[in-house]
Amino acid sequence: MNQNDFKDIGEEMKRIVQKAIDSEDFSYLNKTIKSGLEKATDAVESGMRTAEKTVSDTMNSYQIKKQKKDELTLYRGMNGLKAGTMVYMAFGYFLGGGIGIAVFVLLILMAAIGQVPFGLLFPTVLLAPFFIAFLGLGIKGSLNLSMIRRFERYKQCLDGKTYGSLSEIASITGKSLDYIQNDIYKMIQKGWFLQGHLDDEKTCLITSHDTYRDYLELKKQNEQKKMAEEARREKGISREAESLIEEGRSFVDVIRECSKSISDAGISEKIARIEEVVDDIFDYIETYPVRTEKIQKLMEYYLPTTIKLLKAYEELDKQAVQGENIMSAKKEIEESLDILCKAYKKKLDDLFQEQAWDVSSDISVLKSMLAQDGLTESDF
């Protein structure tokens, strides 16, 4: 039903209700309204089914158009090549077969007379190369047609995707993996896959430049992760410590960006000092990852609060009108930055305190051993 149908139902119900009021007979009113509502419900359901079918048809049409577009941009059209190949086959086998029969008859005649007269030998020698050439043309056409069919089969195996596992294609087609690798590589060289690539391990067919770029980017990221993992193992850094250090470095980056965006040279200088000290803290943690627990509060509260204050100052500093409230807030943040800078320096010093104790202990042991071996002055 359309909009007019709903209007008709509404008008009909309005008339029935008015009639019941005028006649003061309400006996069939409930039944009539129920019937009208059922009609309206059926109309809604019918409309929804129509809308659903329209959406479905539209999506199917879109998918078909997209698939055709992909066909044009990703794969070479095979209709012309297939037709030409079949012409070569017919031409090669027909002429090759005719010439072959003629050569065969000439050979039979020479065998029958027991001689090789020039009159029979000359046409035989003349026709033999043509027989081989036309037969070769037919065979080449057959091989090309078979390759075209395999190409179309590979496209079906991809099922609309721009990448596919060669082992999966081999399983579907019943060919060996080596065969599939060589076959698809030849098709890429021929330009049948217009944007075709094989991954570095030759395990995956990629039919789109965009997908191949994504593959290269992912491979680069994996290599970087692998290098970072190897570096982490060499330094003896746990995954938790590495994650904490990365998070800390990200805080440093944000602090640096805030320093660049704030126009006040004095504030920028204070932020730069904080950045330097915090950077030194994470340099220390990277060298001594076992002490990550010493900076948990720093990570959970102090650094996030510092970023929050810097962002607030940055926003206040952008205001065209610098009123009393804005100036007061900026001054409070500026004073807080001095306090934070001192706190970060104190934290860095506390971290080195354990190292100082270790150094002091090593020196004491060294002095004791030197004294025991008589290698020191009496007042050492």
CSV table of C-alpha atoms in Angstrom, one decimal:
chain,number,residue,atom,x,y,z
A,1,MET,CA,0.0,0.0,0.0
A,2,ASN,CA,1.1,3.6,-0.7
A,3,GLN,CA,0.4,6.8,1.3
A,4,ASN,CA,-3.1,7.2,-0.2
A,5,ASP,CA,-4.0,3.7,1.1
A,6,PHE,CA,-3.2,4.7,4.6
A,7,LYS,CA,-5.2,7.9,4.2
A,8,ASP,CA,-8.2,5.8,3.0
A,9,ILE,CA,-8.0,3.5,6.0
A,10,GLY,CA,-7.8,6.5,8.3
A,11,GLU,CA,-10.8,8.2,6.7
A,12,GLU,CA,-12.9,5.0,6.9
A,13,MET,CA,-12.1,4.6,10.6
A,14,LYS,CA,-13.0,8.2,11.2
A,15,ARG,CA,-16.4,7.8,9.6
A,16,ILE,CA,-17.2,4.6,11.5
A,17,VAL,CA,-16.3,6.3,14.9
A,18,GLN,CA,-18.4,9.4,14.0
A,19,LYS,CA,-21.3,7.2,13.0
A,20,ALA,CA,-21.2,5.2,16.3
A,21,ILE,CA,-21.2,8.5,18.2
A,22,ASP,CA,-24.1,9.9,16.3
A,23,SER,CA,-26.2,6.8,16.6
A,24,GLU,CA,-24.9,5.9,20.1
A,25,ASP,CA,-24.5,2.3,18.9
A,26,PHE,CA,-21.0,1.2,19.9
A,27,SER,CA,-21.6,-2.6,19.5
A,28,TYR,CA,-19.5,-3.1,16.4
A,29,LEU,CA,-17.0,-0.3,17.0
A,30,ASN,CA,-14.3,-2.3,18.7
A,31,LYS,CA,-14.5,-5.0,16.0
A,32,THR,CA,-14.4,-2.4,13.2
A,33,ILE,CA,-11.4,-0.6,14.6
A,34,LYS,CA,-9.5,-3.9,15.1
A,35,SER,CA,-10.2,-4.7,11.5
A,36,GLY,CA,-8.9,-1.3,10.4
A,37,LEU,CA,-5.7,-1.7,12.5
A,38,GLU,CA,-5.1,-5.1,11.0
A,39,LYS,CA,-5.4,-3.6,7.5
A,40,ALA,CA,-2.9,-0.8,8.5
A,41,THR,CA,-0.5,-3.4,10.0
A,42,ASP,CA,-0.7,-5.5,6.7
A,43,ALA,CA,0.0,-2.3,4.8
A,44,VAL,CA,3.1,-1.6,6.9
A,45,GLU,CA,4.4,-5.1,6.6
A,46,SER,CA,3.8,-5.0,2.8
A,47,GLY,CA,5.7,-1.7,2.6
A,48,MET,CA,8.6,-3.1,4.6
A,49,ARG,CA,8.8,-6.1,2.4
A,50,THR,CA,8.8,-3.9,-0.7
A,51,ALA,CA,11.5,-1.6,0.8
A,52,GLU,CA,13.6,-4.6,1.8
A,53,LYS,CA,13.3,-6.1,-1.7
A,54,THR,CA,14.3,-2.7,-3.1
A,55,VAL,CA,17.3,-2.4,-0.9
A,56,SER,CA,18.3,-6.0,-1.7
A,57,ASP,CA,18.0,-5.4,-5.4
A,58,THR,CA,20.0,-2.1,-5.1
A,59,MET,CA,22.8,-3.8,-3.2
A,60,ASN,CA,22.9,-6.7,-5.6
A,61,SER,CA,23.1,-4.3,-8.5
A,62,TYR,CA,25.9,-2.4,-6.8
A,63,GLN,CA,27.8,-5.6,-6.1
A,64,ILE,CA,27.5,-6.6,-9.8
A,65,LYS,CA,28.7,-3.2,-11.0
A,66,LYS,CA,31.6,-3.3,-8.6
A,67,GLN,CA,32.6,-6.8,-9.7
A,68,LYS,CA,32.5,-5.7,-13.3
A,69,LYS,CA,34.6,-2.7,-12.5
A,70,ASP,CA,37.1,-4.9,-10.6
A,71,GLU,CA,37.2,-7.2,-13.6
A,72,LEU,CA,38.3,-4.3,-15.9
A,73,THR,CA,40.9,-2.9,-13.5
A,74,LEU,CA,42.4,-6.1,-12.1
A,75,TYR,CA,42.2,-8.7,-14.9
A,76,ARG,CA,42.8,-8.7,-18.6
A,77,GLY,CA,39.7,-9.4,-20.7
A,78,MET,CA,40.0,-12.9,-22.2
A,79,ASN,CA,37.2,-12.9,-24.8
A,80,GLY,CA,39.4,-11.6,-27.6
A,81,LEU,CA,42.4,-13.7,-26.7
A,82,LYS,CA,40.3,-16.8,-26.3
A,83,ALA,CA,38.7,-16.2,-29.8
A,84,GLY,CA,42.1,-15.6,-31.4
A,85,THR,CA,43.5,-18.7,-29.7
A,86,MET,CA,40.7,-20.9,-31.0
A,87,VAL,CA,41.2,-19.5,-34.6
A,88,TYR,CA,44.9,-20.4,-34.3
A,89,MET,CA,44.0,-23.9,-33.1
A,90,ALA,CA,41.5,-24.5,-36.0
A,91,PHE,CA,43.9,-23.0,-38.5
A,92,GLY,CA,46.9,-24.9,-37.3
A,93,TYR,CA,45.2,-28.3,-36.9
A,94,PHE,CA,43.2,-28.0,-40.1
A,95,LEU,CA,46.2,-27.0,-42.4
A,96,GLY,CA,48.6,-29.1,-40.4
A,97,GLY,CA,46.4,-32.2,-40.6
A,98,GLY,CA,45.9,-31.7,-44.4
A,99,ILE,CA,49.6,-31.3,-45.0
A,100,GLY,CA,50.4,-34.2,-42.7
A,101,ILE,CA,48.1,-36.5,-44.7
A,102,ALA,CA,49.8,-35.4,-47.9
A,103,VAL,CA,53.3,-36.1,-46.5
A,104,PHE,CA,52.1,-39.4,-45.2
A,105,VAL,CA,50.7,-40.4,-48.6
A,106,LEU,CA,54.0,-39.4,-50.3
A,107,LEU,CA,55.9,-41.5,-47.8
A,108,ILE,CA,53.6,-44.5,-48.5
A,109,LEU,CA,54.2,-44.1,-52.2
A,110,MET,CA,57.9,-44.1,-51.8
A,111,ALA,CA,57.8,-47.1,-49.6
A,112,ALA,CA,55.5,-48.9,-52.1
A,113,ILE,CA,57.8,-48.4,-55.1
A,114,GLY,CA,60.9,-49.0,-53.0
A,115,GLN,CA,62.6,-45.9,-54.4
A,116,VAL,CA,63.0,-42.3,-53.4
A,117,PRO,CA,62.4,-40.4,-56.7
A,118,PHE,CA,63.1,-36.7,-56.8
A,119,GLY,CA,59.5,-36.1,-57.9
A,120,LEU,CA,58.2,-37.5,-54.6
A,121,LEU,CA,61.1,-36.5,-52.3
A,122,PHE,CA,61.0,-32.8,-53.2
A,123,PRO,CA,57.4,-32.2,-52.3
A,124,THR,CA,57.8,-34.3,-49.1
A,125,VAL,CA,60.8,-32.2,-48.0
A,126,LEU,CA,59.0,-29.0,-49.0
A,127,LEU,CA,55.8,-29.8,-47.1
A,128,ALA,CA,57.4,-31.3,-43.9
A,129,PRO,CA,58.4,-27.9,-42.3
A,130,PHE,CA,54.9,-26.6,-43.0
A,131,PHE,CA,53.4,-29.6,-41.4
A,132,ILE,CA,55.5,-29.1,-38.3
A,133,ALA,CA,54.9,-25.3,-38.2
A,134,PHE,CA,51.1,-25.6,-38.5
A,135,LEU,CA,50.9,-28.5,-36.1
A,136,GLY,CA,53.0,-26.5,-33.6
A,137,LEU,CA,50.6,-23.5,-34.1
A,138,GLY,CA,47.7,-25.8,-33.2
A,139,ILE,CA,49.4,-27.2,-30.2
A,140,LYS,CA,50.4,-23.8,-29.0
A,141,GLY,CA,46.8,-22.7,-29.3
A,142,SER,CA,45.6,-25.7,-27.3
A,143,LEU,CA,48.1,-24.8,-24.5
A,144,ASN,CA,47.1,-21.2,-24.5
A,145,LEU,CA,43.4,-22.1,-24.3
A,146,SER,CA,44.1,-24.4,-21.4
A,147,MET,CA,46.0,-21.6,-19.7
A,148,ILE,CA,43.2,-19.2,-20.2
A,149,ARG,CA,40.8,-21.6,-18.6
A,150,ARG,CA,43.1,-22.0,-15.7
A,151,PHE,CA,43.3,-18.2,-15.4
A,152,GLU,CA,39.5,-18.0,-15.2
A,153,ARG,CA,39.6,-20.8,-12.6
A,154,TYR,CA,42.1,-18.9,-10.5
A,155,LYS,CA,39.8,-15.9,-10.6
A,156,GLN,CA,36.9,-18.0,-9.3
A,157,CYS,CA,39.1,-19.3,-6.5
A,158,LEU,CA,39.7,-15.7,-5.3
A,159,ASP,CA,36.0,-15.3,-4.9
A,160,GLY,CA,36.0,-11.5,-5.4
A,161,LYS,CA,39.0,-11.0,-3.0
A,162,THR,CA,42.2,-9.2,-4.0
A,163,TYR,CA,44.4,-11.8,-2.5
A,164,GLY,CA,44.5,-15.6,-2.2
A,165,SER,CA,46.6,-18.4,-0.7
A,166,LEU,CA,48.4,-20.3,-3.4
A,167,SER,CA,48.1,-23.5,-1.3
A,168,GLU,CA,44.4,-23.0,-1.2
A,169,ILE,CA,44.2,-22.5,-5.0
A,170,ALA,CA,46.3,-25.6,-5.4
A,171,SER,CA,44.0,-27.6,-3.2
A,172,ILE,CA,40.9,-26.4,-5.1
A,173,THR,CA,42.4,-27.0,-8.6
A,174,GLY,CA,44.1,-30.3,-7.7
A,175,LYS,CA,47.5,-29.0,-8.9
A,176,SER,CA,50.8,-29.0,-7.0
A,177,LEU,CA,51.9,-25.8,-5.2
A,178,ASP,CA,55.0,-25.6,-7.5
A,179,TYR,CA,52.8,-25.8,-10.5
A,180,ILE,CA,50.5,-23.1,-9.3
A,181,GLN,CA,53.4,-20.8,-8.4
A,182,ASN,CA,55.0,-21.1,-11.8
A,183,ASP,CA,51.7,-20.9,-13.7
A,184,ILE,CA,50.5,-17.7,-11.9
A,185,TYR,CA,54.0,-16.1,-12.2
A,186,LYS,CA,53.8,-16.6,-16.0
A,187,MET,CA,50.3,-15.1,-16.1
A,188,ILE,CA,51.6,-12.1,-14.2
A,189,GLN,CA,54.4,-11.8,-16.6
A,190,LYS,CA,52.0,-11.9,-19.5
A,191,GLY,CA,50.0,-9.1,-17.9
A,192,TRP,CA,46.8,-11.1,-17.4
A,193,PHE,CA,46.7,-10.0,-13.8
A,194,LEU,CA,46.9,-6.3,-14.5
A,195,GLN,CA,48.0,-5.4,-11.0
A,196,GLY,CA,49.3,-8.9,-10.0
A,197,HIS,CA,52.0,-9.6,-7.5
A,198,LEU,CA,53.3,-12.6,-5.6
A,199,ASP,CA,54.4,-12.1,-2.0
A,200,ASP,CA,58.1,-12.5,-1.2
A,201,GLU,CA,57.6,-16.1,0.0
A,202,LYS,CA,55.5,-16.9,-3.1
A,203,THR,CA,52.7,-18.2,-0.9
A,204,CYS,CA,50.0,-15.6,-1.8
A,205,LEU,CA,48.6,-14.1,-5.0
A,206,ILE,CA,47.8,-10.4,-4.7
A,207,THR,CA,45.8,-8.8,-7.5
A,208,SER,CA,45.6,-5.1,-6.4
A,209,HIS,CA,48.4,-2.5,-6.1
A,210,ASP,CA,46.6,-1.1,-3.0
A,211,THR,CA,46.5,-4.6,-1.3
A,212,TYR,CA,50.1,-5.1,-2.2
A,213,ARG,CA,51.1,-1.8,-0.6
A,214,ASP,CA,49.1,-2.9,2.5
A,215,TYR,CA,51.1,-6.1,2.5
A,216,LEU,CA,54.4,-4.3,2.2
A,217,GLU,CA,53.4,-2.0,5.1
A,218,LEU,CA,52.4,-4.9,7.2
A,219,LYS,CA,55.6,-6.7,6.5
A,220,LYS,CA,57.6,-3.6,7.4
A,221,GLN,CA,55.7,-3.4,10.7
A,222,ASN,CA,56.3,-7.0,11.4
A,223,GLU,CA,60.0,-6.7,10.7
A,224,GLN,CA,60.2,-3.6,13.0
A,225,LYS,CA,58.4,-5.5,15.7
A,226,LYS,CA,60.8,-8.4,15.2
A,227,MET,CA,63.8,-6.1,15.5
A,228,ALA,CA,62.4,-4.5,18.5
A,229,GLU,CA,61.8,-7.9,20.1
A,230,GLU,CA,65.4,-8.9,19.4
A,231,ALA,CA,66.7,-5.7,20.9
A,232,ARG,CA,64.4,-6.2,23.9
A,233,ARG,CA,65.8,-9.7,24.5
A,234,GLU,CA,69.3,-8.5,24.1
A,235,LYS,CA,68.7,-5.8,26.7
A,236,GLY,CA,66.8,-8.2,29.0
A,237,ILE,CA,63.7,-5.9,28.9
A,238,SER,CA,60.4,-7.6,29.7
A,239,ARG,CA,57.4,-7.0,27.5
A,240,GLU,CA,55.8,-5.1,30.4
A,241,ALA,CA,58.8,-2.8,30.8
A,242,GLU,CA,59.0,-2.3,27.0
A,243,SER,CA,55.3,-1.3,27.0
A,244,LEU,CA,55.8,1.1,29.9
A,245,ILE,CA,58.8,2.7,28.2
A,246,GLU,CA,56.9,3.2,24.9
A,247,GLU,CA,54.0,4.8,26.8
A,248,GLY,CA,56.5,7.0,28.6
A,249,ARG,CA,58.1,8.1,25.4
A,250,SER,CA,54.7,9.0,24.0
A,251,PHE,CA,54.2,11.3,27.0
A,252,VAL,CA,57.5,12.9,26.2
A,253,ASP,CA,56.3,13.5,22.6
A,254,VAL,CA,53.1,15.1,23.8
A,255,ILE,CA,55.1,17.4,26.1
A,256,ARG,CA,57.4,18.4,23.3
A,257,GLU,CA,54.4,19.2,21.0
A,258,CYS,CA,52.8,21.4,23.7
A,259,SER,CA,56.1,23.3,24.1
A,260,LYS,CA,56.1,24.1,20.4
A,261,SER,CA,52.5,25.3,20.3
A,262,ILE,CA,52.7,27.7,23.3
A,263,SER,CA,53.8,31.2,22.4
A,264,ASP,CA,55.2,32.3,25.8
A,265,ALA,CA,59.0,31.7,25.7
A,266,GLY,CA,59.2,31.4,29.5
A,267,ILE,CA,56.6,28.7,29.6
A,268,SER,CA,58.1,26.9,26.7
A,269,GLU,CA,61.5,26.9,28.5
A,270,LYS,CA,59.9,25.3,31.6
A,271,ILE,CA,58.2,22.7,29.5
A,272,ALA,CA,61.5,21.9,27.7
A,273,ARG,CA,63.2,21.3,31.1
A,274,ILE,CA,60.4,19.0,32.1
A,275,GLU,CA,60.7,17.2,28.8
A,276,GLU,CA,64.4,16.8,29.3
A,277,VAL,CA,64.1,15.4,32.8
A,278,VAL,CA,61.3,13.0,31.9
A,279,ASP,CA,63.3,11.8,28.9
A,280,ASP,CA,66.3,11.1,31.2
A,281,ILE,CA,64.0,9.1,33.5
A,282,PHE,CA,63.0,6.8,30.7
A,283,ASP,CA,66.6,6.5,29.5
A,284,TYR,CA,67.4,5.3,33.0
A,285,ILE,CA,64.5,2.8,33.0
A,286,GLU,CA,65.5,1.5,29.6
A,287,THR,CA,69.0,0.8,31.0
A,288,TYR,CA,67.6,-0.6,34.3
A,289,PRO,CA,64.2,-2.1,33.4
A,290,VAL,CA,64.0,-4.1,36.7
A,291,ARG,CA,63.2,-0.7,38.4
A,292,THR,CA,60.0,0.0,36.5
A,293,GLU,CA,58.0,-0.3,39.6
A,294,LYS,CA,59.7,2.8,40.9
A,295,ILE,CA,57.8,5.0,38.4
A,296,GLN,CA,54.4,3.5,38.5
A,297,LYS,CA,52.9,6.6,40.3
A,298,LEU,CA,54.7,8.7,37.8
A,299,MET,CA,53.0,6.9,34.9
A,300,GLU,CA,49.5,6.6,36.5
A,301,TYR,CA,49.2,10.2,37.8
A,302,TYR,CA,52.0,12.7,37.5
A,303,LEU,CA,52.6,12.5,33.7
A,304,PRO,CA,48.9,12.4,32.8
A,305,THR,CA,48.2,15.4,35.1
A,306,THR,CA,51.2,17.2,33.5
A,307,ILE,CA,49.7,16.6,30.0
A,308,LYS,CA,46.3,17.8,31.2
A,309,LEU,CA,47.7,21.0,32.6
A,310,LEU,CA,49.7,21.7,29.4
A,311,LYS,CA,46.7,21.1,27.2
A,312,ALA,CA,44.6,23.4,29.4
A,313,TYR,CA,47.3,26.1,29.2
A,314,GLU,CA,47.5,25.7,25.4
A,315,GLU,CA,43.7,26.1,25.1
A,316,LEU,CA,43.7,29.2,27.4
A,317,ASP,CA,46.6,30.7,25.5
A,318,LYS,CA,44.7,30.6,22.3
A,319,GLN,CA,41.9,32.8,23.6
A,320,ALA,CA,41.8,36.2,21.9
A,321,VAL,CA,40.6,38.0,25.0
A,322,GLN,CA,42.9,37.3,28.0
A,323,GLY,CA,40.6,38.1,30.9
A,324,GLU,CA,41.3,38.0,34.6
A,325,ASN,CA,40.1,34.4,35.0
A,326,ILE,CA,42.2,33.2,32.1
A,327,MET,CA,45.3,35.0,33.3
A,328,SER,CA,44.9,33.6,36.8
A,329,ALA,CA,44.5,30.1,35.6
A,330,LYS,CA,47.5,30.4,33.4
A,331,LYS,CA,49.6,31.7,36.3
A,332,GLU,CA,48.5,28.8,38.5
A,333,ILE,CA,49.5,26.3,35.8
A,334,GLU,CA,52.9,28.1,35.4
A,335,GLU,CA,53.6,27.8,39.1
A,336,SER,CA,52.6,24.1,38.9
A,337,LEU,CA,55.1,23.5,36.2
A,338,ASP,CA,57.9,24.7,38.5
A,339,ILE,CA,56.7,22.3,41.2
A,340,LEU,CA,56.5,19.4,38.7
A,341,CYS,CA,59.9,20.1,37.3
A,342,LYS,CA,61.4,19.9,40.8
A,343,ALA,CA,59.4,16.7,41.5
A,344,TYR,CA,60.7,15.0,38.3
A,345,LYS,CA,64.3,16.0,39.1
A,346,LYS,CA,63.8,14.5,42.6
A,347,LYS,CA,62.4,11.3,41.1
A,348,LEU,CA,65.4,11.0,38.7
A,349,ASP,CA,67.8,11.6,41.6
A,350,ASP,CA,66.0,8.9,43.7
A,351,LEU,CA,66.4,6.4,40.9
A,352,PHE,CA,70.1,7.0,40.8
A,353,GLN,CA,70.3,6.7,44.6
A,354,GLU,CA,70.1,2.8,44.3
A,355,GLN,CA,72.9,2.9,41.7
A,356,ALA,CA,75.0,5.1,44.1
A,357,TRP,CA,74.5,2.6,46.8
A,358,ASP,CA,75.6,-0.2,44.5
A,359,VAL,CA,78.7,1.8,43.5
A,360,SER,CA,79.5,2.6,47.2
A,361,SER,CA,79.1,-1.1,48.1
A,362,ASP,CA,81.4,-2.2,45.2
A,363,ILE,CA,84.0,0.4,46.3
A,364,SER,CA,83.9,-0.9,49.9
A,365,VAL,CA,84.4,-4.5,48.8
A,366,LEU,CA,87.2,-3.4,46.5
A,367,LYS,CA,89.0,-1.5,49.4
A,368,SER,CA,88.6,-4.5,51.7
A,369,MET,CA,90.1,-7.0,49.1
A,370,LEU,CA,93.0,-4.6,48.3
A,371,ALA,CA,93.8,-4.3,52.0
A,372,GLN,CA,93.7,-8.0,52.5
A,373,ASP,CA,96.1,-8.5,49.7
A,374,GLY,CA,98.4,-5.8,51.0
A,375,LEU,CA,98.0,-3.6,47.9
A,376,THR,CA,97.0,-0.4,49.7
A,377,GLU,CA,98.7,2.2,51.8
A,378,SER,CA,98.0,1.9,55.5
A,379,ASP,CA,95.8,5.0,55.5
A,380,PHE,CA,93.8,4.0,52.4
